Amino acid sequence: MAESPSTKTRERKGSMSFPPSMSSSSGPLTKELQCSICLDVFTDPVSTPCGHNFCKTCLNKCWDNSQTCNCPYCKETFKHRPDLKINTTLREIVDHYDKKSPEKKAEVLCDVCEERKLKALKSCLVCQSSYCETHLETHLRVSGLKKHKLINPVSNLEDYICQKHERPLELFCRDDQTCVCLSCTDGDHKNHNTVSLEETQLIIQDTQQMIQDRFKKIHDIKHSAEVRKRNTEKEKAARVELFTDLIRSIERCQTELLEMMEEQQKAAEKQEEELIEELEQEITELKMRNTELEQLSHTEDHLHLLQIYSSLCSSRNTRNWSEISVKTDESLETLRRALTKLQDSLQEKLTLTVSTELKRRQQYAVDVTLDPDTAHPELILSDDGKQVRHGDIEQKLPDKPERFDYCVCVLGKEGFSSGRFYFEVQVKGKTQWDLGVARESINRKGSITLSPSNGHWTVALRNENEYKACDDPPVSLCVRVKPQRVGVFVDYEEGLLSFYDVESSSHLYSFTDQSFTGKLYPFFSPEPNDGGKNSTPLIITPVKQ
């Protein structure tokens, strides 16, 4: 026969053993094990998402008779009826209470009474006897007996005595999850983590709090999942609408292109028919002229023949057909115009999409300030730590390990090792710059090669209009307009770093599937001022939501 779940739970290897004194007091513990609906000890206890416990049957009846599902204790309302699962840990506690509780057992009688045994008031773990109020008096009066361990009356006193040392079980070993006596702490349980039996009440409370915390976490995760699901459905609907619109645009472009090609074909055919008709008419006329000339060719008066020929030619206007040609390449030009129109439509939708994406990135804006302790000695920082430019003279600054000594770079003060963050930098008027993030452990001395393998994720401008992403290998960037303000977004866990042209709402470049380790710091290099051509500073600007 298969064992019941409760039996398996109680006999599971390594499950917690509860000390006898946990059931020795019928006061606070009994209250904690009571269902607030039936006011009795839990039967098949279940926990609500808000962390309160009830009998499964009691809670189901309560909800069956109500139009809403709320906690009978704190009145928190649940949108959906929770799927109730038996709290096995709490049920183990209840089973132990049922087994040990004096309220669940036959009445314990005094061991000293001879004729009519009275109800015992306390049991002594040292004497291993139970006493009524009268016979307990000596334990309350005699100084030697006052030190004895008294508990609420129990009939199974042997369960409260260490079988090895015959001393009261006064401690609970948290390492071995069992009750021990003082002598045990000098032997098998030496150096173990033990607490007094009174403190085990805190263990129960901690366990119950852990249960409640985990139920709350489950509730939070489910809520987050519902929110994510709703957002995903909205996003899916928006994406379907976008691509449906794009498909319609392509189909419309295709239809217009085919119609235009058909019209051009018809026009060409009509022109060809007209030309052929005109050519055939001229051929007919030329044949008639040729017949007349052949008739006149027999005369010996050649002057008269030429005069008649000139008269025939002047009376008929013939076209110079060497200048007439039929166009055969208009379809390619038509296709180019159609694709250009489609490209403009796609670019418009891409701009709208990037604009929406950028607004979401901007929600993770952080306040970035430059760290003067990392700045190259030739860099000049503003007092508020928001601007940096290259100066001509090297300042006398202490050579700290974190300071760049060769490349004109500076890091932000704040580092990030999790989550998402975003910041914006004005690059207007500059001919050269480097911008991005860098790992805290990067090399700061001597020459530096910007690349992810060296701990840098950056984009750069060179020679006023040459943009590149410093990837492995570097990637040349094609930008529609010269960026005036660049946005930098990082998703640490996702391994994503993206750059945006804020003004035109366009995407510049993204590093994807990166493995970030340690802290990441905003990275800036205004590059040398190039005789004043590149003297404009890099400026960390507030993010406009």
XYZ file of C-alpha atoms in Angstrom:
545
model
C 0.000 0.000 0.000
C 1.326 3.443 -0.896
C 2.118 5.762 1.981
C 0.081 8.885 2.399
C 1.812 12.211 1.609
C 1.673 13.231 5.244
C 3.387 10.007 6.335
C 6.089 10.484 3.764
C 6.592 14.037 4.876
C 6.955 13.108 8.538
C 9.364 10.273 7.839
C 11.419 12.085 5.209
C 15.134 11.767 5.916
C 16.633 15.000 7.135
C 13.313 16.653 8.014
C 13.296 18.914 11.039
C 12.892 17.286 14.457
C 11.014 19.495 16.863
C 12.018 19.603 20.547
C 9.586 18.367 23.204
C 9.165 21.744 24.856
C 7.672 23.129 21.705
C 4.444 21.473 22.739
C 4.946 21.821 26.423
C 3.297 25.198 26.503
C -0.308 25.313 25.352
C -0.374 29.105 25.316
C 1.349 31.151 22.555
C 2.263 28.168 20.368
C -1.312 26.822 20.391
C -2.556 30.219 19.287
C -0.061 30.272 16.421
C -1.276 26.835 15.330
C -4.946 27.827 15.414
C -7.058 28.582 12.356
C -8.632 32.012 12.820
C -11.828 30.751 11.168
C -12.632 27.611 13.191
C -10.401 28.582 16.165
C -9.024 25.044 16.314
C -5.606 23.586 15.536
C -4.947 23.547 11.772
C -6.197 20.683 9.658
C -4.404 20.529 6.294
C -3.019 24.076 6.712
C -2.746 26.285 3.605
C -1.245 29.755 3.209
C -2.693 32.700 1.291
C -0.499 34.919 -0.940
C -0.534 37.526 1.848
C 1.094 34.986 4.198
C -1.742 34.005 6.573
C -2.612 30.394 7.396
C -5.990 28.621 7.574
C -7.474 25.142 7.406
C -7.920 24.230 3.767
C -11.561 23.260 4.250
C -12.350 26.388 6.283
C -10.839 28.718 3.679
C -12.533 26.977 0.752
C -15.913 27.163 2.502
C -15.322 30.817 3.264
C -14.566 31.569 -0.399
C -17.364 29.324 -1.700
C -19.855 31.454 0.229
C -18.438 34.764 -0.969
C -18.438 36.553 -4.320
C -14.862 37.740 -3.780
C -11.706 35.978 -2.625
C -10.058 37.828 0.226
C -8.003 36.933 3.264
C -10.327 36.376 6.276
C -7.580 37.794 8.515
C -6.244 40.940 6.790
C -9.039 41.313 4.174
C -6.602 41.574 1.236
C -8.548 40.852 -1.965
C -7.151 38.536 -4.644
C -7.990 39.114 -8.293
C -7.984 35.377 -9.001
C -8.777 32.599 -6.565
C -5.399 31.269 -5.374
C -4.501 27.650 -6.011
C -4.231 26.375 -2.438
C -1.421 23.940 -1.671
C -0.952 22.324 1.741
C 1.856 23.962 3.732
C 3.850 20.816 4.515
C 6.222 22.509 6.958
C 3.369 23.912 9.013
C 1.584 20.569 8.859
C 4.668 18.872 10.356
C 4.527 21.345 13.227
C 0.818 20.639 13.721
C 1.385 16.873 13.598
C 4.086 17.216 16.225
C 1.776 19.340 18.351
C -1.010 16.780 18.007
C 1.384 14.097 19.113
C 2.847 15.974 22.093
C 0.134 18.389 23.207
C -1.378 17.605 26.612
C -4.680 19.029 25.357
C -4.867 16.196 22.855
C -4.122 13.432 25.338
C -5.580 11.849 28.374
C -5.319 13.782 31.606
C -1.926 13.426 33.394
C -2.245 12.468 37.077
C 0.036 13.161 40.044
C 2.592 10.374 40.667
C 2.734 11.083 44.454
C -0.966 10.966 45.328
C -1.800 7.553 46.870
C -5.548 7.227 47.287
C -7.333 9.584 44.893
C -4.862 10.801 42.324
C -5.298 14.455 41.467
C -4.629 16.129 38.145
C -0.929 16.960 37.713
C 0.002 20.614 37.443
C 3.641 20.185 36.375
C 6.091 17.463 35.453
C 9.734 17.537 36.615
C 12.342 16.446 34.068
C 14.948 15.871 36.799
C 12.729 13.808 39.112
C 10.908 12.316 36.116
C 7.614 12.627 37.965
C 4.425 14.635 37.675
C 2.976 16.609 40.613
C -0.365 18.040 41.565
C -0.587 21.500 43.071
C -0.083 20.169 46.609
C 2.912 17.950 45.926
C 4.496 20.560 43.640
C 4.863 22.913 46.615
C 8.266 21.486 47.634
C 9.697 22.237 44.178
C 8.605 25.832 44.550
C 9.922 26.158 48.114
C 13.098 24.080 48.526
C 16.124 25.875 47.027
C 17.674 22.689 45.606
C 14.420 21.685 43.886
C 13.865 25.159 42.502
C 16.643 24.472 39.971
C 14.775 21.480 38.548
C 13.279 21.772 35.066
C 9.468 21.976 35.285
C 7.218 21.664 32.249
C 3.490 21.321 31.627
C 2.385 17.824 32.665
C 3.150 14.999 30.212
C 2.757 11.258 30.575
C 5.731 10.339 28.358
C 8.505 11.877 30.444
C 11.036 9.432 28.999
C 10.773 11.304 25.702
C 12.112 14.383 27.446
C 15.193 12.658 28.858
C 18.437 11.985 26.981
C 18.615 8.187 26.681
C 22.414 8.302 26.618
C 23.122 10.570 29.594
C 19.796 10.372 31.465
C 19.654 14.128 31.705
C 16.850 16.496 30.612
C 16.821 17.475 26.951
C 17.338 21.201 27.368
C 18.959 22.168 24.072
C 18.249 21.899 20.374
C 21.150 21.145 18.005
C 20.555 23.121 14.824
C 23.325 21.255 12.985
C 21.797 17.793 13.529
C 18.201 19.022 13.982
C 17.676 17.102 17.237
C 17.239 17.707 20.969
C 20.238 17.179 23.235
C 21.195 17.466 26.895
C 24.079 19.461 28.360
C 26.323 16.389 28.415
C 25.787 15.918 24.665
C 27.469 19.283 24.024
C 30.674 17.860 25.513
C 30.573 14.796 23.258
C 28.996 14.135 19.865
C 27.581 17.655 19.606
C 30.641 19.532 20.720
C 31.114 22.824 18.809
C 27.676 22.394 17.230
C 25.213 25.267 16.955
C 22.809 24.706 19.869
C 20.023 26.852 21.290
C 17.794 26.558 24.315
C 14.424 24.930 23.808
C 12.740 28.253 24.513
C 14.531 29.702 21.509
C 13.070 27.063 19.201
C 9.918 29.131 19.232
C 11.927 31.697 17.259
C 12.870 28.959 14.789
C 9.185 28.291 14.135
C 8.503 31.990 13.765
C 11.460 32.346 11.396
C 10.239 29.391 9.364
C 6.727 30.791 9.174
C 8.119 34.172 8.168
C 10.198 32.484 5.476
C 7.054 30.742 4.248
C 5.160 34.028 4.162
C 8.046 35.785 2.402
C 8.153 33.084 -0.228
C 4.403 33.181 -0.762
C 4.660 36.924 -1.171
C 7.520 36.436 -3.624
C 5.385 33.963 -5.576
C 2.575 36.519 -5.583
C 4.976 39.214 -6.817
C 6.386 36.929 -9.520
C 2.893 35.988 -10.694
C 1.906 39.641 -10.735
C 5.035 40.527 -12.714
C 4.300 37.650 -15.080
C 0.764 38.944 -15.640
C 2.048 42.466 -16.287
C 4.710 41.133 -18.641
C 2.134 38.991 -20.444
C -0.172 41.981 -20.912
C 2.719 44.120 -22.131
C 3.861 41.340 -24.466
C 0.378 41.070 -25.942
C 0.317 44.833 -26.492
C 3.774 44.706 -28.042
C 2.778 41.793 -30.272
C -0.325 43.671 -31.420
C 1.789 46.761 -32.137
C 4.368 44.701 -34.043
C 1.662 42.940 -36.062
C 0.148 46.321 -36.905
C 3.573 47.669 -37.900
C 4.482 44.748 -40.136
C 0.961 44.597 -41.558
C 1.330 48.246 -42.477
C 4.748 47.520 -44.005
C 3.345 44.584 -45.978
C 0.516 46.791 -47.217
C 3.035 49.447 -48.205
C 5.064 46.864 -50.131
C 1.941 45.466 -51.764
C 0.748 48.992 -52.588
C 4.180 49.824 -53.986
C 4.136 46.613 -56.018
C 0.663 47.344 -57.357
C 1.575 50.919 -58.264
C 4.798 49.733 -59.892
C 3.014 47.081 -61.983
C 0.278 49.523 -62.976
C 2.883 52.090 -63.978
C 4.816 49.485 -65.954
C 1.573 48.388 -67.621
C 0.737 51.970 -68.573
C 4.250 52.493 -69.897
C 3.965 49.259 -71.884
C 0.653 50.351 -73.395
C 2.060 53.785 -74.235
C 5.120 52.192 -75.815
C 2.976 49.783 -77.809
C 0.774 52.639 -79.013
C 3.855 54.645 -80.024
C 5.304 51.615 -81.800
C 2.043 51.026 -83.694
C 1.934 54.671 -84.755
C 5.559 54.539 -85.904
C 4.984 51.314 -87.824
C 1.840 52.774 -89.413
C 3.757 55.902 -90.403
C 6.622 53.809 -91.752
C 4.250 51.632 -93.763
C 2.578 54.753 -95.203
C 5.937 56.173 -96.200
C 6.901 52.841 -97.749
C 3.719 52.946 -99.818
C 4.451 56.488 -100.926
C 8.057 55.626 -101.687
C 6.926 52.678 -103.788
C 4.589 54.958 -105.774
C 7.428 57.455 -106.219
C 9.703 54.673 -107.343
C 7.133 53.507 -109.931
C 6.826 57.047 -111.336
C 10.583 57.400 -111.469
C 10.937 54.077 -113.257
C 8.432 55.260 -115.846
C 10.387 58.475 -116.382
C 13.724 56.725 -116.412
C 13.299 55.817 -120.095
C 13.397 59.455 -121.256
C 16.621 60.818 -122.618
C 15.933 64.280 -121.223
C 17.806 63.846 -117.949
C 17.341 67.471 -116.931
C 13.578 67.049 -117.197
C 13.850 63.809 -115.150
C 15.725 65.506 -112.311
C 13.272 68.396 -112.255
C 10.359 65.964 -111.937
C 12.225 64.006 -109.164
C 12.866 67.225 -107.229
C 9.197 68.086 -107.547
C 8.175 64.646 -106.212
C 10.541 64.884 -103.258
C 9.464 68.392 -102.280
C 5.786 67.383 -102.325
C 6.294 64.649 -99.682
C 7.768 65.257 -96.196
C 9.601 62.172 -94.932
C 10.939 61.765 -91.359
C 14.604 61.290 -90.550
C 14.259 57.822 -89.075
C 17.888 57.637 -87.976
C 16.995 59.971 -85.116
C 14.039 57.854 -83.966
C 14.674 55.208 -81.253
C 12.488 53.078 -78.947
C 13.253 53.232 -75.174
C 13.826 49.836 -73.546
C 15.241 50.678 -70.058
C 12.441 52.727 -68.428
C 11.363 49.774 -66.197
C 14.590 49.969 -64.200
C 14.161 53.662 -63.558
C 10.548 53.035 -62.548
C 11.674 50.284 -60.159
C 14.300 52.570 -58.655
C 11.732 55.306 -57.994
C 9.336 52.779 -56.439
C 12.023 51.314 -54.175
C 13.161 54.801 -53.177
C 9.594 55.620 -52.175
C 9.380 52.352 -50.210
C 12.726 53.092 -48.569
C 11.434 56.474 -47.422
C 8.370 54.775 -45.929
C 10.503 52.177 -44.154
C 12.844 54.860 -42.850
C 9.887 56.792 -41.467
C 8.607 53.719 -39.610
C 12.126 52.878 -38.436
C 12.501 56.385 -37.027
C 9.197 56.046 -35.147
C 10.255 52.649 -33.775
C 13.673 53.905 -32.640
C 12.000 56.960 -31.106
C 9.753 54.691 -29.010
C 12.728 52.503 -28.097
C 14.771 55.557 -27.105
C 12.002 56.882 -24.838
C 11.976 53.569 -22.995
C 15.752 53.644 -22.640
C 15.567 57.169 -21.219
C 13.478 55.868 -18.309
C 16.715 54.381 -16.937
C 18.566 57.708 -16.922
C 21.227 58.080 -14.224
C 23.149 61.093 -12.980
C 26.714 60.760 -14.291
C 29.572 62.888 -12.971
C 33.207 62.825 -14.152
C 35.805 61.422 -11.753
C 38.776 63.851 -11.522
C 40.966 61.121 -9.967
C 40.869 59.201 -13.283
C 41.315 62.198 -15.648
C 44.481 62.526 -17.760
C 46.542 65.537 -16.564
C 45.876 67.437 -19.821
C 42.106 67.213 -19.436
C 40.202 70.156 -17.971
C 37.004 69.289 -16.067
C 34.255 71.746 -15.173
C 33.533 72.420 -11.513
C 30.265 70.492 -11.648
C 31.992 67.485 -13.248
C 29.722 67.556 -16.305
C 32.157 68.839 -18.987
C 35.608 67.797 -20.186
C 37.925 69.252 -22.812
C 41.580 68.883 -23.765
C 43.998 71.592 -22.679
C 47.436 72.405 -24.058
C 49.320 72.229 -20.775
C 49.675 69.166 -18.559
C 48.549 69.905 -15.023
C 50.581 68.788 -12.034
C 48.385 66.081 -10.542
C 49.262 63.108 -8.324
C 49.964 59.980 -10.364
C 47.284 57.729 -8.916
C 46.821 54.104 -10.068
C 43.360 54.950 -11.416
C 44.544 57.943 -13.497
C 45.111 57.701 -17.272
C 48.671 58.810 -18.018
C 48.923 58.502 -21.828
C 45.488 58.573 -23.463
C 43.358 61.657 -22.789
C 40.486 59.780 -21.102
C 38.324 60.099 -17.996
C 35.755 57.833 -16.320
C 32.518 58.600 -14.519
C 32.446 58.458 -10.727
C 29.556 56.037 -10.544
C 30.006 52.361 -11.445
C 27.245 49.878 -12.285
C 27.346 46.111 -11.781
C 23.702 45.228 -12.455
C 20.475 46.462 -13.962
C 20.045 49.088 -16.681
C 21.348 52.634 -17.001
C 21.325 55.418 -19.597
C 23.060 58.774 -20.058
C 23.461 61.400 -22.799
C 26.488 63.395 -23.953
C 26.595 66.469 -26.185
C 29.221 66.094 -28.936
C 28.216 69.152 -30.984
C 31.072 71.024 -32.668
C 33.696 68.315 -32.178
C 35.832 66.700 -34.881
C 37.007 63.776 -32.720
C 35.724 61.964 -29.623
C 35.331 58.548 -27.947
C 32.321 57.626 -25.860
C 30.904 54.546 -24.122
C 31.588 52.437 -21.022
C 34.614 50.587 -19.692
C 35.305 47.857 -17.181
C 36.797 48.985 -13.867
C 39.829 46.731 -14.392
C 40.963 48.314 -17.701
C 44.579 49.326 -18.250
C 45.018 53.059 -17.594
C 48.729 53.402 -18.188
C 50.390 53.725 -21.587
C 48.764 53.233 -24.977
C 45.202 51.875 -25.048
C 43.352 49.991 -27.787
C 39.614 50.462 -27.456
C 37.849 47.111 -27.889
C 35.518 44.795 -25.941
C 38.351 42.295 -25.482
C 40.255 45.024 -23.608
C 37.235 46.030 -21.536
C 35.918 48.985 -23.610
C 32.592 49.322 -25.440
C 32.746 52.599 -27.363
C 31.917 54.474 -30.554
C 34.282 57.098 -31.974
C 34.489 60.036 -34.371
C 37.616 60.755 -36.422
C 38.416 63.383 -39.081
C 35.131 65.220 -38.431
C 32.852 62.759 -40.277
C 34.279 59.235 -39.914
C 32.263 57.279 -37.360
C 33.118 53.776 -36.152
C 32.211 51.291 -33.462
C 35.321 50.064 -31.663
C 34.285 46.414 -31.860
C 36.399 43.308 -32.560
C 37.079 44.157 -35.415
C 36.093 47.876 -35.708
C 32.919 48.616 -37.708
C 32.477 51.732 -39.885
C 29.157 53.484 -39.239
C 26.995 55.181 -41.847
C 25.078 58.070 -40.275
C 22.388 60.097 -42.055
C 23.072 63.271 -40.109
C 25.946 64.326 -37.884
C 24.971 63.476 -34.259
C 24.801 66.422 -31.883
C 23.878 64.444 -28.767
C 24.612 60.743 -28.207
C 22.640 58.488 -25.858
C 24.291 55.456 -24.225
C 22.174 52.581 -22.854
C 23.420 49.496 -20.976
C 21.507 46.377 -19.918
C 24.044 44.604 -17.701
C 22.306 41.229 -17.386
C 21.315 41.162 -21.066
C 24.873 41.958 -22.172
C 23.603 44.821 -24.334
C 25.065 48.284 -24.975
C 23.391 50.591 -27.514
C 24.223 54.061 -28.883
C 21.638 56.509 -30.239
C 21.564 59.831 -32.060
C 19.124 61.539 -29.725
C 18.201 64.470 -31.999
C 17.285 62.349 -35.040
C 15.991 59.393 -32.986
C 18.249 57.013 -34.882
C 20.190 53.957 -33.768
C 23.953 54.165 -34.225
C 25.263 50.795 -33.052
C 24.725 48.002 -30.505
C 27.121 45.605 -28.820
C 25.092 42.424 -28.157
C 25.619 39.146 -26.290
C 28.421 40.627 -24.189
C 29.592 39.082 -20.907
C 29.939 41.987 -18.487
C 31.925 41.309 -15.309
C 32.674 43.668 -12.440
C 31.638 47.299 -12.460
C 31.142 49.285 -15.659
C 31.962 52.998 -15.702
C 30.958 55.669 -18.240
C 33.982 56.356 -20.481
C 34.844 59.698 -22.136
C 37.651 60.987 -24.357
C 37.378 64.455 -25.935
C 40.563 63.633 -27.926
C 43.336 66.280 -28.457
C 42.102 69.782 -29.347
C 44.040 69.697 -32.647
C 45.204 73.303 -32.588
C 41.791 74.545 -31.527
C 39.809 72.622 -34.174
C 38.564 70.167 -31.541
C 38.502 72.387 -28.456
C 34.740 72.037 -27.836
C 34.070 70.023 -24.627
C 32.101 66.832 -24.209
C 29.092 67.737 -22.058
C 27.017 65.323 -19.960
C 23.496 66.673 -20.439
C 20.273 66.101 -18.478
C 17.988 63.551 -20.099
C 14.761 65.123 -21.374
C 11.951 62.622 -20.849
